[in-house]
Each structure stands twice: as structure tokens, then as C-alpha cells.
XYZ file of N, CA and C in Angstrom:
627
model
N 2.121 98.079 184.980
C 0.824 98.616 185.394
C -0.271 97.827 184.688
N -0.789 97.141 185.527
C -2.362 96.184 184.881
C -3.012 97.252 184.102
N -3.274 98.445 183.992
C -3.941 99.702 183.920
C -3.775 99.600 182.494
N -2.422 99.668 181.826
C -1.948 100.146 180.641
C -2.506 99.307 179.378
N -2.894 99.649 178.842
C -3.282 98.724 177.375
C -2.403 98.740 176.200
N -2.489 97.975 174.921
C -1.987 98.208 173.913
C -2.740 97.703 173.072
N -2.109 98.585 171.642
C -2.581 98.413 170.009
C -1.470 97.735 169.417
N -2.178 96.500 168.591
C -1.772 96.009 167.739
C -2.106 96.222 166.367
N -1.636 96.656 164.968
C -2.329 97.384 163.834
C -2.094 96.185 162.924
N -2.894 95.559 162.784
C -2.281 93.982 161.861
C -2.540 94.230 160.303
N -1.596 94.509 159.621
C -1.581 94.955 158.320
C -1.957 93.165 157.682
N -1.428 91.756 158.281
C -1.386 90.615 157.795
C -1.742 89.737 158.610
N -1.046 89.440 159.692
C -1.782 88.547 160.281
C -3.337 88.828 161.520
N -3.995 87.514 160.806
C -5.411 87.610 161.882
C -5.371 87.542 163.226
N -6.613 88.226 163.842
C -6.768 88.113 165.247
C -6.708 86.344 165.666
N -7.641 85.389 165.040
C -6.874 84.679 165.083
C -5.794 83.827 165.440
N -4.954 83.711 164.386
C -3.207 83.467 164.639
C -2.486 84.482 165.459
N -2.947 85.439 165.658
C -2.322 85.931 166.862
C -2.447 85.578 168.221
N -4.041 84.900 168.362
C -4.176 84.583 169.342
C -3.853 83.425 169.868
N -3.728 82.223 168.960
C -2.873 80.779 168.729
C -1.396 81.253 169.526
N -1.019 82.078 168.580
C 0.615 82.580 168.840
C 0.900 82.640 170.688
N -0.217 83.631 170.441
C -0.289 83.792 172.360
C -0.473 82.750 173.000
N -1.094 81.868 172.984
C -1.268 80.592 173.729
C 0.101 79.742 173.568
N 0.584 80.006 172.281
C 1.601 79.173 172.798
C 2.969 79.658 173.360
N 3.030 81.089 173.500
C 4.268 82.126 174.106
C 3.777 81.758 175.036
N 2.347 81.415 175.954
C 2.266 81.864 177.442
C 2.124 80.350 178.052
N 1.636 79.455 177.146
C 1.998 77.745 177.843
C 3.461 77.109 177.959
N 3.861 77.501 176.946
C 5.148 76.785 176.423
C 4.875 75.813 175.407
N 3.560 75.360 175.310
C 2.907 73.888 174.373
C 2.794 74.686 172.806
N 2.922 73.673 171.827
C 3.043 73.267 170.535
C 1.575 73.534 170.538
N 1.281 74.048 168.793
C 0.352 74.499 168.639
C -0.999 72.827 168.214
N -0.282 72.332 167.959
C -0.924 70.606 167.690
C -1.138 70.304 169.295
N -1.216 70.476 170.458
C -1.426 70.382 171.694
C -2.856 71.285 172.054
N -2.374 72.474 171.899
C -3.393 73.778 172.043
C -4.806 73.233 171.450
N -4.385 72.370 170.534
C -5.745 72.116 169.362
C -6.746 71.196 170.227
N -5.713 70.017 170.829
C -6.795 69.416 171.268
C -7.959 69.607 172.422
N -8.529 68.760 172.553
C -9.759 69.026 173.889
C -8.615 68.945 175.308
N -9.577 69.312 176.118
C -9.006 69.281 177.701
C -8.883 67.239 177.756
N -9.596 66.539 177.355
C -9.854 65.594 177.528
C -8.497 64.750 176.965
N -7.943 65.155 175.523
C -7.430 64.343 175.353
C -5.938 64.802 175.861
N -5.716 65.700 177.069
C -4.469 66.071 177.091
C -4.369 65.958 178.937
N -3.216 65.123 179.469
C -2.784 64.675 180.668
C -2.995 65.701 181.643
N -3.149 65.402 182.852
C -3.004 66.399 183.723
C -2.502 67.717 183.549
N -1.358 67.484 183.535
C -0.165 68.868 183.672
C -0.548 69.291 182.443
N -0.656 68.905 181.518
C -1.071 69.858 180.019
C -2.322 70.576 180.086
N -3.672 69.783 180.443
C -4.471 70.623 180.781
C -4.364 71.816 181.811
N -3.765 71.657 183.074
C -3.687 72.721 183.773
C -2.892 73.732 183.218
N -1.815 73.157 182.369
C -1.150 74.478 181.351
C -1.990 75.548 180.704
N -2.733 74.453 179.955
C -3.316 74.971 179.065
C -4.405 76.160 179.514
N -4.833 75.788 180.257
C -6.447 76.510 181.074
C -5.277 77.851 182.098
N -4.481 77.817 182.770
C -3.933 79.063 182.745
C -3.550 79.964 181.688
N -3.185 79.049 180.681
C -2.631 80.594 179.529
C -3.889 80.640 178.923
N -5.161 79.999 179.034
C -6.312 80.686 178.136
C -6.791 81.518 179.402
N -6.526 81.369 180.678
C -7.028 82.290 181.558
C -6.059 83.590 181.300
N -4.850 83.255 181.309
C -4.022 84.375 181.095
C -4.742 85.119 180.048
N -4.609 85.145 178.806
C -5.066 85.595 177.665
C -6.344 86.527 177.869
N -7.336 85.693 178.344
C -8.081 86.226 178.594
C -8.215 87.863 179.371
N -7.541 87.434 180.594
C -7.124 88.691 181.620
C -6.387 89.646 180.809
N -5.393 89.525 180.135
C -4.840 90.676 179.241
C -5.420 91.254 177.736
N -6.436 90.419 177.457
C -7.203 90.359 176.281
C -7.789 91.818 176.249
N -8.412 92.158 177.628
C -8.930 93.309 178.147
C -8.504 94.389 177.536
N -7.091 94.078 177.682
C -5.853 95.764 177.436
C -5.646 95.460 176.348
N -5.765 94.379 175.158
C -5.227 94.144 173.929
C -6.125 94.489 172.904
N -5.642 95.489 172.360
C -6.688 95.860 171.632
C -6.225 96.036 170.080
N -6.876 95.018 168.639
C -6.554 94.639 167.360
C -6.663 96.240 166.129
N -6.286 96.205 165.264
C -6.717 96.904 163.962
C -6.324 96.005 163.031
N -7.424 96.234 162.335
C -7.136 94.962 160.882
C -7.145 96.440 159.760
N -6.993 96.067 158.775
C -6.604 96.388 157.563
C -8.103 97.271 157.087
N -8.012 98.351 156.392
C -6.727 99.102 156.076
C -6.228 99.674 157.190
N -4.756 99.498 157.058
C -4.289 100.288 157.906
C -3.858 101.588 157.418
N -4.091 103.230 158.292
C -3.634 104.368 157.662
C -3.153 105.047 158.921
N -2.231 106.389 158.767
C -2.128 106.683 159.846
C -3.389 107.741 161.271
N -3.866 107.672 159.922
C -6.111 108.082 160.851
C -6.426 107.044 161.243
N -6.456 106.266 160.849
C -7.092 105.129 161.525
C -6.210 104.099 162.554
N -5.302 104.427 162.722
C -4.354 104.050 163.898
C -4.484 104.935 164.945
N -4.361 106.197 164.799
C -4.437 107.197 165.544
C -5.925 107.611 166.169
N -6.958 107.500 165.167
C -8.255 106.711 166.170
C -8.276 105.820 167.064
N -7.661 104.668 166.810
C -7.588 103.566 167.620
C -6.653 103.656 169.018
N -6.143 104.133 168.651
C -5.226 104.738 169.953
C -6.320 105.536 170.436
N -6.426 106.397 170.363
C -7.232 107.192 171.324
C -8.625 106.553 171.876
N -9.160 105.804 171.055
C -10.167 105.063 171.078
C -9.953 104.234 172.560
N -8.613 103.456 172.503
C -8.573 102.477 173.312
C -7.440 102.744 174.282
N -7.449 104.391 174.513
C -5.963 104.752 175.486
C -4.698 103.575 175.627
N -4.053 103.434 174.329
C -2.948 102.596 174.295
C -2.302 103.485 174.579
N -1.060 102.634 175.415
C 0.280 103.316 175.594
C 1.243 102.639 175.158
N 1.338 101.751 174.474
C 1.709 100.846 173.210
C 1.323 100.558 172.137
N 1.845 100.774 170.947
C 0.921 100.766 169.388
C 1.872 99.860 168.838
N 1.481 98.592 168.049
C 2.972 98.229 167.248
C 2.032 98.203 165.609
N 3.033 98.505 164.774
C 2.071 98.681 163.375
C 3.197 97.325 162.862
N 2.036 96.141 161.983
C 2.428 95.171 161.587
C 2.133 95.016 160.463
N 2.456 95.536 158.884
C 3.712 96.016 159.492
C 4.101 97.011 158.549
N 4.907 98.035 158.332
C 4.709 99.836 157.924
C 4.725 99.382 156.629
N 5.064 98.773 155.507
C 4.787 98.643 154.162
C 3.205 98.425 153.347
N 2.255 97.741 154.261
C 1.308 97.297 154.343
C 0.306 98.562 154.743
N 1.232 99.638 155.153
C 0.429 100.995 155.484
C -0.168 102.295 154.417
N -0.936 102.320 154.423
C -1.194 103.671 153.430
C -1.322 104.701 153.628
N -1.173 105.910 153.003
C -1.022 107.343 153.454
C -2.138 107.667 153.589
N -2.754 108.584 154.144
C -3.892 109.860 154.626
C -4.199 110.255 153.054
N -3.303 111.218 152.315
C -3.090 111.696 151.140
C -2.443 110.436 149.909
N -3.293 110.573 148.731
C -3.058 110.048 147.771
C -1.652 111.140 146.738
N -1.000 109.942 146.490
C 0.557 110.166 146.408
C 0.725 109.760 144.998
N 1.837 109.938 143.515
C 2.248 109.042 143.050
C 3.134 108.221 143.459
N 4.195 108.559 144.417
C 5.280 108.368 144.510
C 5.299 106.981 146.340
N 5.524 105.954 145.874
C 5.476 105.468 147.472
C 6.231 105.641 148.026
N 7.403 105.860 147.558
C 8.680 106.845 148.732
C 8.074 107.576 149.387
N 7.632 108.425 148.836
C 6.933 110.158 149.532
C 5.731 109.258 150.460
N 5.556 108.361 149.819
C 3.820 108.092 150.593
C 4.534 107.297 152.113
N 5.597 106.585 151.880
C 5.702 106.040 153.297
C 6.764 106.828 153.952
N 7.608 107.382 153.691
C 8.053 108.903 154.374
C 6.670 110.333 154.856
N 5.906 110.104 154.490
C 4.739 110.876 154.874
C 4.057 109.984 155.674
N 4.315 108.570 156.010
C 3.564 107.444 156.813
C 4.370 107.416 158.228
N 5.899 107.391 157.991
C 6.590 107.584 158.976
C 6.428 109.106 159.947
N 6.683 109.878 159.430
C 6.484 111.213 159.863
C 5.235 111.272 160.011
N 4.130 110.838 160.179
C 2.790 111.297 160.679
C 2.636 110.160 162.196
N 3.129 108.928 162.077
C 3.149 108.074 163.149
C 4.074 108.398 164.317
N 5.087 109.338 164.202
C 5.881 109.979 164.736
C 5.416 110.980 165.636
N 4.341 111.939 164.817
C 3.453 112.840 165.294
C 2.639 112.519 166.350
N 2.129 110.810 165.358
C 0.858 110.435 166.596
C 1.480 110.179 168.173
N 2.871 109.543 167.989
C 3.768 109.287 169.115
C 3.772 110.200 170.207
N 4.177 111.243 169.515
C 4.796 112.313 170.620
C 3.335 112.347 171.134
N 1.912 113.116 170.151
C 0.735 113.886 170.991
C 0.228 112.954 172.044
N 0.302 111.381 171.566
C -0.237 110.618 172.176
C 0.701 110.236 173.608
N 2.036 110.154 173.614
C 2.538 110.036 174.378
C 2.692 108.217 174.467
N 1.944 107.728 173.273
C 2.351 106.081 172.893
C 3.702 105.501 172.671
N 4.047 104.429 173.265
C 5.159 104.195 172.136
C 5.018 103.398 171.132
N 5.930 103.909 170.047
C 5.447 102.833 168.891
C 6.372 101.981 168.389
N 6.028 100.573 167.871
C 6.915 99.736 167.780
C 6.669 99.644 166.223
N 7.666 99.650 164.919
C 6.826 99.677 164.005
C 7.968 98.680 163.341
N 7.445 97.504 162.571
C 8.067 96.438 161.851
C 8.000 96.573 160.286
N 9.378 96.494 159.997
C 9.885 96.829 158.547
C 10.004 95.605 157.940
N 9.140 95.262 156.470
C 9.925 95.100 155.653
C 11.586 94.725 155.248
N 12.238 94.498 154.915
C 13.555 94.330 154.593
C 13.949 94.404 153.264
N 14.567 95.014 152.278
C 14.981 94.979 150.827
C 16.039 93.551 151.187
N 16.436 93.501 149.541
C 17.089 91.796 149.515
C 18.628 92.543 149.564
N 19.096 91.820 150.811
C 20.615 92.404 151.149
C 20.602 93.593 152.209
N 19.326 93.795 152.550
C 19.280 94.792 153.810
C 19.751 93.998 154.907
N 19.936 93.066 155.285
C 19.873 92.453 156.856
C 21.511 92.619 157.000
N 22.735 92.672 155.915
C 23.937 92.784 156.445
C 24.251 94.467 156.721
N 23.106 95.089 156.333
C 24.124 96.788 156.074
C 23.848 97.309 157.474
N 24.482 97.858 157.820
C 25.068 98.761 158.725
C 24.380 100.367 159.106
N 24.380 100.673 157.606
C 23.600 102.123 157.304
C 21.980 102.138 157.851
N 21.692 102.694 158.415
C 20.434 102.734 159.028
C 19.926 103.274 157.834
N 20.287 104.011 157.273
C 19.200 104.988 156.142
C 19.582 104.030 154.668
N 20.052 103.078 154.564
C 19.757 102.440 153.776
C 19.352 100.861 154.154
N 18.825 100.479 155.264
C 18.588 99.253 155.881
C 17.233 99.310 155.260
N 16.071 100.285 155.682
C 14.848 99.876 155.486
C 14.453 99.946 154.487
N 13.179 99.306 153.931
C 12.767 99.196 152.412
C 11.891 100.502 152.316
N 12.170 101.043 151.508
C 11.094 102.281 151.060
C 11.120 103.429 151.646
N 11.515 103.704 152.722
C 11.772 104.878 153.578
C 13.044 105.099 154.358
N 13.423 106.070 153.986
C 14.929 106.675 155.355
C 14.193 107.755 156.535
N 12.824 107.777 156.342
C 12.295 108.134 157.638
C 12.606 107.533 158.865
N 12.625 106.526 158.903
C 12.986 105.736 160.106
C 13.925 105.707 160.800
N 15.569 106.200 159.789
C 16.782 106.868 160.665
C 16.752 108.356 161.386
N 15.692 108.712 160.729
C 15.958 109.751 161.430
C 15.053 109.777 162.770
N 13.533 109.347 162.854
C 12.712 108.950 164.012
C 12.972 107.963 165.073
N 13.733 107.138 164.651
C 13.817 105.905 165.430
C 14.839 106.450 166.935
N 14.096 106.176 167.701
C 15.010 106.105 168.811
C 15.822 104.710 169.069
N 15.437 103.632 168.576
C 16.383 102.434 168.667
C 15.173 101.553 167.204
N 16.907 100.848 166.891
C 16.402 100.212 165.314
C 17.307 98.859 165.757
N 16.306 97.833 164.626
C 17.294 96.789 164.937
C 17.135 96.113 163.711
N 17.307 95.119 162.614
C 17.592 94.339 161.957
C 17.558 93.061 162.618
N 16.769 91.933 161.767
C 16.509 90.547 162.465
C 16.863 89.594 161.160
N 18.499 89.089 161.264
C 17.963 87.664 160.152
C 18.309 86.792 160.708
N 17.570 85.681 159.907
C 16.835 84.061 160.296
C 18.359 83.488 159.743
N 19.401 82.742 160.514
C 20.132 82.143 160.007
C 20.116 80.895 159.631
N 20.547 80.111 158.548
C 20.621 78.626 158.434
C 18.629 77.928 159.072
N 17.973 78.509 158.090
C 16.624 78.349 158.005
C 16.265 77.066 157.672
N 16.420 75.817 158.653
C 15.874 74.554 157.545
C 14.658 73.951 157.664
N 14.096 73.564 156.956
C 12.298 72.943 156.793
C 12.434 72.242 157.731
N 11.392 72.881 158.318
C 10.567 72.023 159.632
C 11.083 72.020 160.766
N 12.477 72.823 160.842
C 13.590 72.950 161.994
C 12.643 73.993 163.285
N 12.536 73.157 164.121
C 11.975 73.629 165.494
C 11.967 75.037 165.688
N 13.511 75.407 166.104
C 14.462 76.170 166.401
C 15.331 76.901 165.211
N 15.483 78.326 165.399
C 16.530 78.801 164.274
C 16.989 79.580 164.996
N 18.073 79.983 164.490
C 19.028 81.392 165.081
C 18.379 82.487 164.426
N 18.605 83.389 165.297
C 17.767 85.078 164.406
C 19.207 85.795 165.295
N 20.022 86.914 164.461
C 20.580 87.936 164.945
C 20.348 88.879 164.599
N 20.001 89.598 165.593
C 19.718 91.733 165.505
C 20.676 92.367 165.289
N 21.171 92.770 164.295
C 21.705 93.805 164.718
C 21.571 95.425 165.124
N 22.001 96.015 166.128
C 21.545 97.397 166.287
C 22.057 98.289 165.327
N 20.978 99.085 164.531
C 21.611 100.107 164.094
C 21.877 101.438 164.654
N 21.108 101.267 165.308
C 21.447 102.805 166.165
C 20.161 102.989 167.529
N 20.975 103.635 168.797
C 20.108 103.656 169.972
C 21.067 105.132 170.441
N 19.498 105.783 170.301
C 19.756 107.088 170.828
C 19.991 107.514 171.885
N 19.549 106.306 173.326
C 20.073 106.465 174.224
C 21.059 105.678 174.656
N 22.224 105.174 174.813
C 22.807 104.175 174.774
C 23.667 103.514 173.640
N 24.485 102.772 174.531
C 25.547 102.148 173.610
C 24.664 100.682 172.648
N 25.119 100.862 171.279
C 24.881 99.655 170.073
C 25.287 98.546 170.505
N 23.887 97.465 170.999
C 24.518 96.437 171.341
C 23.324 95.057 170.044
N 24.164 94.058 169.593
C 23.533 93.375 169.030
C 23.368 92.433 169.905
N 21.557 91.218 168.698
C 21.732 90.160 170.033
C 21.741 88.992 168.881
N 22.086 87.937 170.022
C 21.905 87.032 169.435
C 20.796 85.383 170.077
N 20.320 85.396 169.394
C 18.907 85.022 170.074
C 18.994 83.108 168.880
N 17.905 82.466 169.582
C 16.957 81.350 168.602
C 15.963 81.765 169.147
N 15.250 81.200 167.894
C 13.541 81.389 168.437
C 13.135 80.010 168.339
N 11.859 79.765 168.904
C 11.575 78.183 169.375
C 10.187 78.674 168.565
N 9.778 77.528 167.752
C 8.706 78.141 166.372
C 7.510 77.319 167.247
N 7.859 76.372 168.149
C 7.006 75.605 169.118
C 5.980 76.002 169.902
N 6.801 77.239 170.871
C 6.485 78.307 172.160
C 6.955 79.160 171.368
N 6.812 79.678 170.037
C 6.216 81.092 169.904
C 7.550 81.846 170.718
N 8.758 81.645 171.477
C 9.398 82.539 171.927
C 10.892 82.849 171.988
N 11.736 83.765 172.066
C 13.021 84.240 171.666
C 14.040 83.874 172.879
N 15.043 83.113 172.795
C 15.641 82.955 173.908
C 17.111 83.612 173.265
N 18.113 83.736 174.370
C 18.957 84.427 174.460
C 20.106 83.012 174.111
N 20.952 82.855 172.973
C 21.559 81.461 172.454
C 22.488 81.599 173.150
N 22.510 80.054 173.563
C 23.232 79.352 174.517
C 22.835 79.484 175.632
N 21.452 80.294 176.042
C 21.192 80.192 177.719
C 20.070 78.708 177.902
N 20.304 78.392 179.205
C 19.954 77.214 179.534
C 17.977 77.407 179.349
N 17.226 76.504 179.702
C 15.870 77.008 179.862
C 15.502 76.184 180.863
């Protein structure tokens, strides 16, 4: 539905580099391409290029940013603000509670469970990106996968785990595998993906392009 909009809650990265990012998910072109003028880039690159800034543009409409601080009031403004029916919070560690806490366990278990809330009233869905503790990406245990909170096993309707395999400097391309920890509707399926650091995008390893 052209209709539908979404929130992005950027705890780190700028509007900005997000928007770089987008140009190069929706051209396919390298971000050293994107940079230059229309002039210094061949036919077919320019016409690339000038559709995905047209693209961008056209969905720019429905895309709607939060920069920092991020809390769960001020997400939940923004949603309503901008009738999203997509929220992704980037990313929940970077989030702060409503209520001042000693404890940041309690504070991001009180972060989870209030974004949960905003979910249901709003009828949004929310996509929310974790953190990882060191040695989280092999475990299995959903309630001990995420850093700082076991809120998330219990809210999550589908969870996944992402590590970067065999990471080498300057390497184009890397392998990333998900694993599922749990999908409430449906059978646990993991994936196995590369991402192209070029085009910004996730392909399915070993499929052709």
C-alpha cells in the first residue's frame, strides 16, 4: 500500500548515511559512484542514478526519521505523529527509559515492555535491533541471546541472531547467518545470506544475481 508509512528511531546512525545507504540498496552502484556529478558518470549510470534519487524521493514521503534521544515517549509520539505502520528502533540499547532507574536491566526490560504496549495500541509493527553480548551469536537460548534484557523472549513474535562470518578488510562481500530463535507462528528456519557492502543489500548465498 503506497498509503502506509514508516518510523525509523536512529539511536546512531544519521539521516544522512541512511540516506547514502538507500541510494545504494535502490541503484545497485557503489557509494564512490553515487558521489560523483551526473556529468562524470556514463549513460546507464546516470539514468541509474536519477531513478533511485527519484525513487527515494517518492518514498521519502512515508519515511519518517527520530534521532536521539531515543525513549519510549518519544517514539510513541512519533508514531502517532506520522501514522507509521512500521517502527524499527536502531537500536534498543541506545534506548532510555520514561522512568529513571538504578538498575539497566530493569530500565531496558521496562523499555521492552512499554514498546510492546506501543505495538499492540498502535497496531505498528515493530522491528527492534539488539545489541549482542560477546558469545551471544552461537546460543540457542533466546532468553539468554540478547544483551541486557530477556524481555524480548518473551515479546518477540520472531527473533533472529545475525553473525558476520570470516570478516576480512575491505572484503566487498561477507557471509552473515541468522539464526532463528524462535517464530511464534511457524516453523524455525535459519538463513543463510552475504551481504554486498557495495549495494547496501542481502542476497540469499549461492543464488545467482
Amino acid at each position: 500500500n503506497v498509503q502506509k508509512s514508516a518510523l525509523w528511531a536512529m539511536g546512531e546512525m544519521t539521516p544522512k548515511h541512511l540516506r547514502n545507504r538507500s541510494l545504494q540498496c535502490l541503484s545497485g552502484m557503489g557509494i564512490g559512484l553515487l558521489k560523483r556529478s551526473y556529468e562524470q558518470l556514463d549513460k546507464r549510470q546516470g539514468d541509474v542514478k536519477r531513478q533511485a534519487v527519484e525513487h527515494l524521493r517518492d518514498i521519502g514521503n512515508r519515511l519518517h526519521f527520530l534521532q536521539s534521544p531515543l525513549t519510549p515517549a518519544t517514539i510513541e509520539q512519533q508514531i502517532i505523529a506520522s501514522g507509521a505502520c512500521w517502527c524499527v528502533v536502531d537500536y534498543l540499547q541506545l534506548c532510555r527509559g520514561d522512568r529513571a532507574t538504578d538498575s539497566r536491566l530493569e530500565e531496558l526490560d521496562g523499555i521492552v515492555a512499554a514498546l510492546t504496549r506501543i505495538a499492540q495500541i498502535h497496531r505498528c509493527v515493530l522491528i527492534l535491533i539488539s545489541d549482542m553480548p560477546k558469545g551471544g551469536m552461537n546460543k540457542r537460548d533466546i532468553f539468554d541471546a540478547f544483551k541486557g534484557t530477556s524481555e524480548i523472549g518473551f515479546m518477540a513474535d520472531l527473533a533472529y541472531t545475525g553473525e558476520v562470518i570470516g570478516d576480512e578488510k575491505d572484503a566487498q562481500e561477507v557471509t552473515v547467518e541468522w539464526r532463528c530463535l524462535k517464530n511464534r507462528h511457524g516453523s524455525q528456519k535459519d538463513l543463510h545470506t552475504r551481504f554486498d557492502r557495495n549495494t547496501q543489500r542481502f542476497y540469499e548465498h549461492g543464488a545467482t544475481r
